mmCIF file of N, CA and C in Angstrom:
data_model
loop_
_atom_site.group_PDB
_atom_site.id
_atom_site.type_symbol
_atom_site.label_atom_id
_atom_site.label_comp_id
_atom_site.label_asym_id
_atom_site.label_seq_id
_atom_site.Cartn_x
_atom_site.Cartn_y
_atom_site.Cartn_z
ATOM 1 N N MET A 119 1.162 -0.771 -0.193
ATOM 2 C CA MET A 119 0.100 -0.158 0.245
ATOM 3 C C MET A 119 1.153 1.369 -0.241
ATOM 4 N N LYS A 120 0.875 2.783 -1.081
ATOM 5 C CA LYS A 120 1.643 3.659 -1.119
ATOM 6 C C LYS A 120 1.361 3.905 0.037
ATOM 7 N N GLN A 121 1.978 5.071 0.395
ATOM 8 C CA GLN A 121 2.280 5.551 1.460
ATOM 9 C C GLN A 121 2.662 7.720 1.650
ATOM 10 N N CYS A 122 1.583 8.555 1.851
ATOM 11 C CA CYS A 122 2.521 10.136 1.828
ATOM 12 C C CYS A 122 3.453 10.091 2.332
ATOM 13 N N THR A 123 4.520 10.393 2.103
ATOM 14 C CA THR A 123 5.738 10.664 1.767
ATOM 15 C C THR A 123 6.198 12.044 2.252
ATOM 16 N N HIS A 124 5.043 13.048 2.613
ATOM 17 C CA HIS A 124 5.459 14.568 2.818
ATOM 18 C C HIS A 124 4.459 14.345 4.019
ATOM 19 N N ALA A 125 3.176 13.691 4.538
ATOM 20 C CA ALA A 125 2.951 14.509 5.866
ATOM 21 C C ALA A 125 3.802 15.565 6.515
ATOM 22 N N ASP A 126 5.345 14.402 6.683
ATOM 23 C CA ASP A 126 5.837 15.057 7.871
ATOM 24 C C ASP A 126 5.759 15.729 8.404
ATOM 25 N N ALA A 127 6.124 16.758 6.369
ATOM 26 C CA ALA A 127 7.203 17.427 6.730
ATOM 27 C C ALA A 127 6.760 18.781 6.731
ATOM 28 N N LEU A 128 4.986 18.429 7.119
ATOM 29 C CA LEU A 128 4.381 20.028 7.255
ATOM 30 C C LEU A 128 4.171 20.804 8.532
ATOM 31 N N PRO A 129 3.979 22.381 8.134
ATOM 32 C CA PRO A 129 3.810 22.294 9.486
ATOM 33 C C PRO A 129 2.830 21.867 10.038
ATOM 34 N N HIS A 130 3.246 22.034 11.633
ATOM 35 C CA HIS A 130 2.548 21.808 12.601
ATOM 36 C C HIS A 130 2.624 23.479 13.985
ATOM 37 N N PRO A 131 1.412 24.914 14.345
ATOM 38 C CA PRO A 131 0.472 24.025 13.287
ATOM 39 C C PRO A 131 0.163 24.209 12.329
ATOM 40 N N GLU A 132 -1.165 23.281 11.527
ATOM 41 C CA GLU A 132 -1.168 23.524 10.687
ATOM 42 C C GLU A 132 -0.985 25.165 10.025
ATOM 43 N N PRO A 133 -1.336 26.100 8.916
ATOM 44 C CA PRO A 133 -1.207 27.129 8.988
ATOM 45 C C PRO A 133 -2.753 27.530 8.925
ATOM 46 N N GLU A 134 -2.986 28.928 9.137
ATOM 47 C CA GLU A 134 -4.798 29.425 9.128
ATOM 48 C C GLU A 134 -5.388 29.782 7.753
ATOM 49 N N PRO A 135 -6.246 29.242 7.546
ATOM 50 C CA PRO A 135 -6.598 29.302 6.570
ATOM 51 C C PRO A 135 -6.541 31.219 6.085
ATOM 52 N N LEU A 136 -6.242 31.435 4.954
ATOM 53 C CA LEU A 136 -6.156 32.896 4.392
ATOM 54 C C LEU A 136 -7.458 33.362 3.548
ATOM 55 N N SER A 137 -8.258 32.838 3.485
ATOM 56 C CA SER A 137 -10.306 32.929 2.884
ATOM 57 C C SER A 137 -10.510 32.255 3.999
ATOM 58 N N THR A 138 -12.150 32.650 3.769
ATOM 59 C CA THR A 138 -13.212 31.301 4.262
ATOM 60 C C THR A 138 -14.078 30.395 2.660
ATOM 61 N N THR A 139 -13.132 31.262 1.966
ATOM 62 C CA THR A 139 -13.686 30.693 0.720
ATOM 63 C C THR A 139 -12.846 30.387 -0.942
ATOM 64 N N CYS A 140 -13.487 30.350 -1.798
ATOM 65 C CA CYS A 140 -11.448 30.001 -2.892
ATOM 66 C C CYS A 140 -11.827 31.832 -3.542
ATOM 67 N N ARG A 141 -11.295 32.544 -3.519
ATOM 68 C CA ARG A 141 -11.052 33.727 -3.879
ATOM 69 C C ARG A 141 -11.188 33.669 -5.026
ATOM 70 N N GLU A 142 -10.440 32.691 -6.256
ATOM 71 C CA GLU A 142 -10.238 32.670 -7.600
ATOM 72 C C GLU A 142 -11.741 32.042 -8.274
ATOM 73 N N CYS A 143 -12.442 31.878 -7.328
ATOM 74 C CA CYS A 143 -13.913 32.078 -7.875
ATOM 75 C C CYS A 143 -14.358 32.547 -7.506
ATOM 76 N N LEU A 144 -14.277 33.157 -6.151
ATOM 77 C CA LEU A 144 -14.940 35.117 -6.077
ATOM 78 C C LEU A 144 -14.441 35.935 -7.510
ATOM 79 N N ALA A 145 -12.981 36.173 -7.846
ATOM 80 C CA ALA A 145 -12.975 37.110 -8.637
ATOM 81 C C ALA A 145 -13.072 36.344 -10.085
ATOM 82 N N LEU A 146 -13.958 35.408 -10.253
ATOM 83 C CA LEU A 146 -14.113 35.190 -12.014
ATOM 84 C C LEU A 146 -16.000 34.857 -11.364
ATOM 85 N N GLY A 147 -16.220 35.368 -10.294
ATOM 86 C CA GLY A 147 -18.238 35.407 -10.178
ATOM 87 C C GLY A 147 -18.235 33.331 -10.592
ATOM 88 N N THR A 148 -17.759 32.340 -10.040
ATOM 89 C CA THR A 148 -18.599 31.722 -9.962
ATOM 90 C C THR A 148 -18.491 30.499 -8.592
ATOM 91 N N HIS A 149 -19.160 29.662 -8.294
ATOM 92 C CA HIS A 149 -19.307 29.158 -6.950
ATOM 93 C C HIS A 149 -18.606 27.954 -6.949
ATOM 94 N N PRO A 150 -17.995 27.643 -5.662
ATOM 95 C CA PRO A 150 -17.657 26.777 -5.316
ATOM 96 C C PRO A 150 -17.876 25.306 -5.037
ATOM 97 N N VAL A 151 -18.112 24.392 -5.563
ATOM 98 C CA VAL A 151 -18.852 23.149 -5.266
ATOM 99 C C VAL A 151 -18.417 22.176 -3.357
ATOM 100 N N GLN A 152 -16.977 22.442 -3.340
ATOM 101 C CA GLN A 152 -16.023 22.398 -1.776
ATOM 102 C C GLN A 152 -15.249 23.256 -1.763
ATOM 103 N N LEU A 153 -14.522 23.617 -0.876
ATOM 104 C CA LEU A 153 -13.634 24.502 -0.473
ATOM 105 C C LEU A 153 -12.474 22.755 0.154
ATOM 106 N N ARG A 154 -10.899 23.334 -0.389
ATOM 107 C CA ARG A 154 -9.954 22.868 0.421
ATOM 108 C C ARG A 154 -9.228 23.159 0.566
ATOM 109 N N LEU A 155 -8.023 22.810 2.024
ATOM 110 C CA LEU A 155 -7.364 23.602 3.104
ATOM 111 C C LEU A 155 -5.634 23.208 2.156
ATOM 112 N N CYS A 156 -4.534 24.511 1.706
ATOM 113 C CA CYS A 156 -3.461 23.888 1.442
ATOM 114 C C CYS A 156 -2.864 23.824 2.682
ATOM 115 N N LEU A 157 -2.272 22.677 2.957
ATOM 116 C CA LEU A 157 -2.171 22.670 4.640
ATOM 117 C C LEU A 157 -0.273 22.677 4.608
ATOM 118 N N THR A 158 0.117 23.682 3.633
ATOM 119 C CA THR A 158 2.077 24.441 3.820
ATOM 120 C C THR A 158 1.466 25.582 3.398
ATOM 121 N N CYS A 159 0.535 26.355 3.854
ATOM 122 C CA CYS A 159 0.087 27.654 3.431
ATOM 123 C C CYS A 159 -0.774 28.794 3.692
ATOM 124 N N GLY A 160 -1.859 27.318 3.671
ATOM 125 C CA GLY A 160 -3.397 28.087 4.003
ATOM 126 C C GLY A 160 -4.005 28.957 2.561
ATOM 127 N N HIS A 161 -4.230 28.367 1.467
ATOM 128 C CA HIS A 161 -4.029 28.632 0.863
ATOM 129 C C HIS A 161 -5.781 27.811 0.449
ATOM 130 N N VAL A 162 -7.268 28.332 0.676
ATOM 131 C CA VAL A 162 -8.083 28.178 0.013
ATOM 132 C C VAL A 162 -8.719 27.865 -1.087
ATOM 133 N N GLY A 163 -9.031 26.523 -1.512
ATOM 134 C CA GLY A 163 -9.199 26.252 -2.826
ATOM 135 C C GLY A 163 -10.666 25.414 -3.542
ATOM 136 N N CYS A 164 -11.122 25.684 -4.374
ATOM 137 C CA CYS A 164 -11.828 25.069 -4.525
ATOM 138 C C CYS A 164 -11.294 23.233 -5.290
ATOM 139 N N CYS A 165 -12.448 22.607 -5.070
ATOM 140 C CA CYS A 165 -11.972 20.745 -5.065
ATOM 141 C C CYS A 165 -12.270 20.889 -6.758
ATOM 142 N N ASP A 166 -12.203 19.732 -6.766
ATOM 143 C CA ASP A 166 -11.803 19.602 -8.716
ATOM 144 C C ASP A 166 -13.580 19.366 -9.390
ATOM 145 N N SER A 167 -14.173 19.467 -8.766
ATOM 146 C CA SER A 167 -15.574 19.364 -8.824
ATOM 147 C C SER A 167 -16.366 19.996 -9.442
ATOM 148 N N SER A 168 -15.849 21.400 -9.131
ATOM 149 C CA SER A 168 -15.639 22.561 -9.329
ATOM 150 C C SER A 168 -15.219 23.668 -10.944
ATOM 151 N N PRO A 169 -15.359 24.600 -11.373
ATOM 152 C CA PRO A 169 -14.921 24.452 -12.716
ATOM 153 C C PRO A 169 -13.668 24.729 -12.975
ATOM 154 N N GLY A 170 -13.477 25.323 -11.320
ATOM 155 C CA GLY A 170 -12.290 25.846 -11.472
ATOM 156 C C GLY A 170 -10.917 25.155 -11.536
ATOM 157 N N ARG A 171 -11.345 23.880 -9.992
ATOM 158 C CA ARG A 171 -10.378 23.410 -10.197
ATOM 159 C C ARG A 171 -9.739 23.805 -9.085
ATOM 160 N N HIS A 172 -9.701 24.987 -8.356
ATOM 161 C CA HIS A 172 -8.460 26.205 -7.714
ATOM 162 C C HIS A 172 -7.626 25.513 -6.089
ATOM 163 N N ALA A 173 -7.213 24.654 -6.349
ATOM 164 C CA ALA A 173 -7.282 23.967 -5.397
ATOM 165 C C ALA A 173 -5.778 23.065 -6.035
ATOM 166 N N THR A 174 -6.563 21.954 -6.782
ATOM 167 C CA THR A 174 -5.175 21.411 -7.651
ATOM 168 C C THR A 174 -4.407 22.704 -8.168
ATOM 169 N N GLU A 175 -5.233 23.368 -9.181
ATOM 170 C CA GLU A 175 -4.424 24.465 -9.646
ATOM 171 C C GLU A 175 -3.089 25.105 -8.678
ATOM 172 N N HIS A 176 -3.741 25.005 -7.425
ATOM 173 C CA HIS A 176 -2.698 26.049 -6.193
ATOM 174 C C HIS A 176 -1.632 24.667 -6.503
ATOM 175 N N HIS A 177 -1.645 23.774 -5.905
ATOM 176 C CA HIS A 177 -0.314 22.555 -5.865
ATOM 177 C C HIS A 177 0.399 22.714 -7.305
ATOM 178 N N GLU A 178 -0.061 22.592 -8.460
ATOM 179 C CA GLU A 178 0.012 22.833 -9.335
ATOM 180 C C GLU A 178 1.283 23.881 -9.880
ATOM 181 N N ASP A 179 1.086 24.617 -9.257
ATOM 182 C CA ASP A 179 1.613 26.390 -9.188
ATOM 183 C C ASP A 179 2.654 26.557 -8.214
ATOM 184 N N SER A 180 2.270 25.922 -7.113
ATOM 185 C CA SER A 180 3.279 25.747 -5.778
ATOM 186 C C SER A 180 3.927 24.890 -5.627
ATOM 187 N N GLY A 181 3.600 23.519 -6.037
ATOM 188 C CA GLY A 181 4.320 22.205 -5.476
ATOM 189 C C GLY A 181 3.969 21.649 -4.364
ATOM 190 N N HIS A 182 2.553 22.650 -3.551
ATOM 191 C CA HIS A 182 2.644 22.447 -1.351
ATOM 192 C C HIS A 182 1.379 21.161 -2.596
ATOM 193 N N PRO A 183 2.107 19.853 -1.065
ATOM 194 C CA PRO A 183 1.636 18.445 -2.183
ATOM 195 C C PRO A 183 0.566 17.919 -1.228
ATOM 196 N N VAL A 184 0.186 19.035 -0.214
ATOM 197 C CA VAL A 184 -0.685 17.827 0.914
ATOM 198 C C VAL A 184 -2.315 19.437 1.402
ATOM 199 N N ILE A 185 -3.501 18.891 1.036
ATOM 200 C CA ILE A 185 -4.659 19.580 1.321
ATOM 201 C C ILE A 185 -5.294 18.712 2.171
ATOM 202 N N ARG A 186 -5.609 19.346 2.687
ATOM 203 C CA ARG A 186 -7.308 18.777 3.746
ATOM 204 C C ARG A 186 -8.656 19.225 3.185
ATOM 205 N N THR A 187 -9.591 18.598 3.904
ATOM 206 C CA THR A 187 -11.047 19.378 3.386
ATOM 207 C C THR A 187 -11.846 20.848 4.528
ATOM 208 N N PHE A 188 -11.420 21.627 3.755
ATOM 209 C CA PHE A 188 -12.399 22.339 4.260
ATOM 210 C C PHE A 188 -13.559 22.904 4.569
ATOM 211 N N GLU A 189 -14.433 21.725 4.723
ATOM 212 C CA GLU A 189 -15.635 21.365 4.709
ATOM 213 C C GLU A 189 -16.005 20.598 6.159
ATOM 214 N N PRO A 190 -17.516 21.421 6.603
ATOM 215 C CA PRO A 190 -17.649 20.778 8.178
ATOM 216 C C PRO A 190 -18.167 19.583 8.470
ATOM 217 N N GLY A 191 -17.596 19.245 9.164
ATOM 218 C CA GLY A 191 -17.811 17.625 9.648
ATOM 219 C C GLY A 191 -17.143 16.745 9.056
ATOM 220 N N GLU A 192 -15.496 16.990 7.571
ATOM 221 C CA GLU A 192 -15.121 16.146 7.270
ATOM 222 C C GLU A 192 -13.489 16.524 7.687
ATOM 223 N N GLU A 193 -12.425 15.217 7.459
ATOM 224 C CA GLU A 193 -11.236 15.565 8.304
ATOM 225 C C GLU A 193 -10.468 14.593 7.506
ATOM 226 N N TRP A 194 -10.525 14.144 6.165
ATOM 227 C CA TRP A 194 -9.933 13.689 5.302
ATOM 228 C C TRP A 194 -8.498 14.923 4.555
ATOM 229 N N ARG A 195 -7.329 14.221 4.519
ATOM 230 C CA ARG A 195 -6.630 14.740 2.904
ATOM 231 C C ARG A 195 -6.158 14.098 2.353
ATOM 232 N N TRP A 196 -5.431 14.418 1.699
ATOM 233 C CA TRP A 196 -4.740 14.354 0.352
ATOM 234 C C TRP A 196 -3.927 14.810 -0.171
ATOM 235 N N CYS A 197 -2.242 13.661 -0.717
ATOM 236 C CA CYS A 197 -1.463 14.553 -0.925
ATOM 237 C C CYS A 197 -2.094 14.115 -2.675
ATOM 238 N N PHE A 198 -0.980 15.070 -2.720
ATOM 239 C CA PHE A 198 -1.407 15.202 -4.965
ATOM 240 C C PHE A 198 0.103 14.415 -5.244
ATOM 241 N N VAL A 199 1.017 14.714 -4.822
ATOM 242 C CA VAL A 199 2.496 14.099 -5.623
ATOM 243 C C VAL A 199 1.949 12.544 -5.471
ATOM 244 N N ASP A 200 1.600 11.589 -4.310
ATOM 245 C CA ASP A 200 1.101 9.956 -3.623
ATOM 246 C C ASP A 200 0.512 9.928 -4.127
ATOM 247 N N HIS A 201 -0.699 10.729 -4.677
ATOM 248 C CA HIS A 201 -2.116 10.506 -4.319
ATOM 249 C C HIS A 201 -2.820 9.066 -3.299
ATOM 250 N N VAL A 202 -2.721 9.941 -2.441
ATOM 251 C CA VAL A 202 -3.241 8.976 -0.954
ATOM 252 C C VAL A 202 -3.713 9.731 -0.699
ATOM 253 N N LEU A 203 -4.644 9.181 0.139
ATOM 254 C CA LEU A 203 -5.866 9.829 1.243
ATOM 255 C C LEU A 203 -4.552 9.612 2.432
ATOM 256 N N VAL A 204 -4.490 10.680 3.214
ATOM 257 C CA VAL A 204 -2.938 10.733 4.077
ATOM 258 C C VAL A 204 -3.769 10.406 4.935
#
C-alpha cells in the first residue's frame, strides 16, 4: 500500500486559512462546490468538481503537496504527489 511521503514535513500547527472561500472563484464570479485547505500555506481553493479546480491549480503552481478538506464535518487529507489519502 502506497503511503504519503510528505505529511511529516507539514508545518505544525497547520496554517491558518487565508480566506473563508475560494478567492479565485469569487474573482471569476463562479461558485465552489467544496473547499480544500493547503496544509503548507493556508490557501483555500475549490475542489476538482468545481469549474476552476483551484485547489489542484494551487498545487500545480506551488508544488505544495497536501490539502485537507475545508468542509464542516469532514477530516480527510490528500497528497497530490503520492495520490493517497493521508
